[in-house]
mmCIF file of C-alpha atoms in Angstrom:
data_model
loop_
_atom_site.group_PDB
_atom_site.id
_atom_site.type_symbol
_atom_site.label_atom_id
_atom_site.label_comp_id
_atom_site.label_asym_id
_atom_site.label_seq_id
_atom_site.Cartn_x
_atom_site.Cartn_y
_atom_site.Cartn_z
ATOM 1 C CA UNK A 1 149.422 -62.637 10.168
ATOM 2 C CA UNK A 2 148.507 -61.281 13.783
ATOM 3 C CA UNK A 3 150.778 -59.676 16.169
ATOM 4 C CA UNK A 4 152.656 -61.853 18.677
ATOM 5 C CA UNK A 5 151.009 -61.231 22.129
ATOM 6 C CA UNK A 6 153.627 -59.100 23.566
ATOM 7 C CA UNK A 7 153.480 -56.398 26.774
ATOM 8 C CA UNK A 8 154.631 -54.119 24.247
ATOM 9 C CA UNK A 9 151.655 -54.724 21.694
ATOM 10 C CA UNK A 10 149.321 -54.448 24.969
ATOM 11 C CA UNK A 11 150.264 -51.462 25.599
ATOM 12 C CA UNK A 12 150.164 -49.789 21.762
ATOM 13 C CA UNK A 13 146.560 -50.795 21.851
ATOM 14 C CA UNK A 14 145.857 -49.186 25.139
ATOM 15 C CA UNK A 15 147.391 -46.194 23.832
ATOM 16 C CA UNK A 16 144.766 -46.799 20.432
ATOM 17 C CA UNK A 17 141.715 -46.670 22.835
ATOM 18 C CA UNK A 18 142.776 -44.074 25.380
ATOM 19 C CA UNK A 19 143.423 -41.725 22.617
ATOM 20 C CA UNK A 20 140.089 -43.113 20.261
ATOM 21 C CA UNK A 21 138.526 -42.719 23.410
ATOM 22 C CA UNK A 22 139.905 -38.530 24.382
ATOM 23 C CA UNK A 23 138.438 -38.214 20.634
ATOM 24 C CA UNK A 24 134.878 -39.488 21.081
ATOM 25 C CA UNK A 25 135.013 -37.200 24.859
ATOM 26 C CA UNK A 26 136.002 -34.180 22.631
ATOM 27 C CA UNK A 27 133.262 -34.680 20.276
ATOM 28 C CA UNK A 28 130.520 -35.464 22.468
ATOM 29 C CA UNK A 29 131.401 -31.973 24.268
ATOM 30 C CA UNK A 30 130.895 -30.459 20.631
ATOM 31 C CA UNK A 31 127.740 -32.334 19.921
ATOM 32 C CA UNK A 32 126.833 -31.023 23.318
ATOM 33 C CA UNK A 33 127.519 -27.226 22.737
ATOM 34 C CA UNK A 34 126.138 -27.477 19.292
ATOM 35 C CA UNK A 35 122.664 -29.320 20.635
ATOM 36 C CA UNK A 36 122.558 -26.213 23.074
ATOM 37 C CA UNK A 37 123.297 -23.574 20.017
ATOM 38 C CA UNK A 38 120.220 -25.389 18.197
ATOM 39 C CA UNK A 39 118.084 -25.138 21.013
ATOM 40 C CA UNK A 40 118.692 -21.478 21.949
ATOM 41 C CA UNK A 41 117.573 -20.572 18.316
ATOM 42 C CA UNK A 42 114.547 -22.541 18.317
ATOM 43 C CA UNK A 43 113.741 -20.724 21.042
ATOM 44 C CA UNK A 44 114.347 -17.530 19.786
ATOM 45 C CA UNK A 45 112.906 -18.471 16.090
ATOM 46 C CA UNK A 46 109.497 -19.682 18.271
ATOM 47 C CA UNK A 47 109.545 -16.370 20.208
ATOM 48 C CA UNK A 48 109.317 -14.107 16.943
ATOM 49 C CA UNK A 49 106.696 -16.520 15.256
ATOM 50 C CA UNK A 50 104.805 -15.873 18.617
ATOM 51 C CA UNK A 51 105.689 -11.918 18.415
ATOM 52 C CA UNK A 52 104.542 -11.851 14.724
ATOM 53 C CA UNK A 53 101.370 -13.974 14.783
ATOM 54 C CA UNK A 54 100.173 -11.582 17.718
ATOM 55 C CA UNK A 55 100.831 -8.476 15.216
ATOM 56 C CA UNK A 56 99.105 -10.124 12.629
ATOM 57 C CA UNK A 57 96.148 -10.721 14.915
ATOM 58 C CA UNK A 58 96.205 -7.029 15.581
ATOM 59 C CA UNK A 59 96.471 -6.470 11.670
ATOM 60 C CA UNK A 60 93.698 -8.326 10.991
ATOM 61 C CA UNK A 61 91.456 -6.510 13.166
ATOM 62 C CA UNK A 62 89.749 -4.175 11.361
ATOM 63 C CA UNK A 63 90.738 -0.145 11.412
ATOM 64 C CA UNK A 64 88.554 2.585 12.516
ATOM 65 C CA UNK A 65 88.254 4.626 9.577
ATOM 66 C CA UNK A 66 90.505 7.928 10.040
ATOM 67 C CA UNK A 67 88.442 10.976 10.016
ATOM 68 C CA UNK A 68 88.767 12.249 6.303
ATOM 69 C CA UNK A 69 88.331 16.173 5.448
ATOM 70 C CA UNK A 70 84.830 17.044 3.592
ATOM 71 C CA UNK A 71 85.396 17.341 -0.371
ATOM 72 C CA UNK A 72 88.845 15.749 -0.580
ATOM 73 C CA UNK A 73 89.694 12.485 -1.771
ATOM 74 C CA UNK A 74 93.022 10.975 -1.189
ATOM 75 C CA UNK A 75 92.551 7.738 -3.387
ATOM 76 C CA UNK A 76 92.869 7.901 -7.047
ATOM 77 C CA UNK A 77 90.291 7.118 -9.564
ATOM 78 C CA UNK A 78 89.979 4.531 -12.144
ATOM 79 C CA UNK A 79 87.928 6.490 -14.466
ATOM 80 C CA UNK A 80 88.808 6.132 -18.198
ATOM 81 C CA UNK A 81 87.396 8.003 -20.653
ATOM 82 C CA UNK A 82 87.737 6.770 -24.547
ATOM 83 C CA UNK A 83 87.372 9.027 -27.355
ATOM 84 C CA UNK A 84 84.017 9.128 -29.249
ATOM 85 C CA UNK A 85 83.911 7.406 -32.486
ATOM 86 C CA UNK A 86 81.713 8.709 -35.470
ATOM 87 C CA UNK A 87 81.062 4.919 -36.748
ATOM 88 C CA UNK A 88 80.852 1.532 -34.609
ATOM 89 C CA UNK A 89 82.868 -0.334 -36.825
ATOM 90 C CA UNK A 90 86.445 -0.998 -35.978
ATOM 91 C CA UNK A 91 89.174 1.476 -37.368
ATOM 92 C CA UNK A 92 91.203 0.574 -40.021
ATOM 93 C CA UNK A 93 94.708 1.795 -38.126
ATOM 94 C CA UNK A 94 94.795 0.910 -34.516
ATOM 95 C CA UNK A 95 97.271 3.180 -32.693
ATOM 96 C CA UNK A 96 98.895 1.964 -29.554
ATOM 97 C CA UNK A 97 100.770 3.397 -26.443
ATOM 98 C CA UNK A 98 103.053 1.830 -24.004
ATOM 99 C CA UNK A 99 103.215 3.099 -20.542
ATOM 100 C CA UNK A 100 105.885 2.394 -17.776
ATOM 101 C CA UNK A 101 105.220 1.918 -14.383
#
């Protein structure tokens, strides 16, 4: 059952919108601020994919080799050397070793 039309009931639902309405003001000021916040750190996130891509342009470039003193080399080898076996056929005790790295 509705409310009789009184002055008094006019003026509760002004009340109901002025304040509804101070609400949806307060939050549009926060959407607002927060849009901005967003923005700004686009910006900034765009600015370091810019800063990076142009170091990984210079990365990609390639080096002049550095000038490297006669009879040393810095880089290790891969060489392997396995023991000699007297026969080709396969052992009949296989002995294994684990190493960490």
């Amino acid at each position: 059952m509705p409310r009789p039309q009184t002055a008094a009931a006019q003026y509760l639902d002004m009340y109901k919108l002025t304040v509804e309405k101070t609400r949806l003001q307060q939050e549009l000021e926060y959407i607002d601020e927060r849009r901005q916040q967003l923005c700004d750190r686009l910006t900034e996130i765009n600015q370091a994919i810019d800063e990076l891509d142009a170091k990984s342009t210079v990365l990609r470039q390639p080096a002049q080799p550095a000038a490297r003193p006669q009879g040393m080399n810095f880089a290790p080898t891969a060489n392997v050397y396995l023991p000699e076996r007297t026969t080709q056929a396969a052992p009949d005790t296989y002995n294994t070793l684990m190493l960490d790295y």
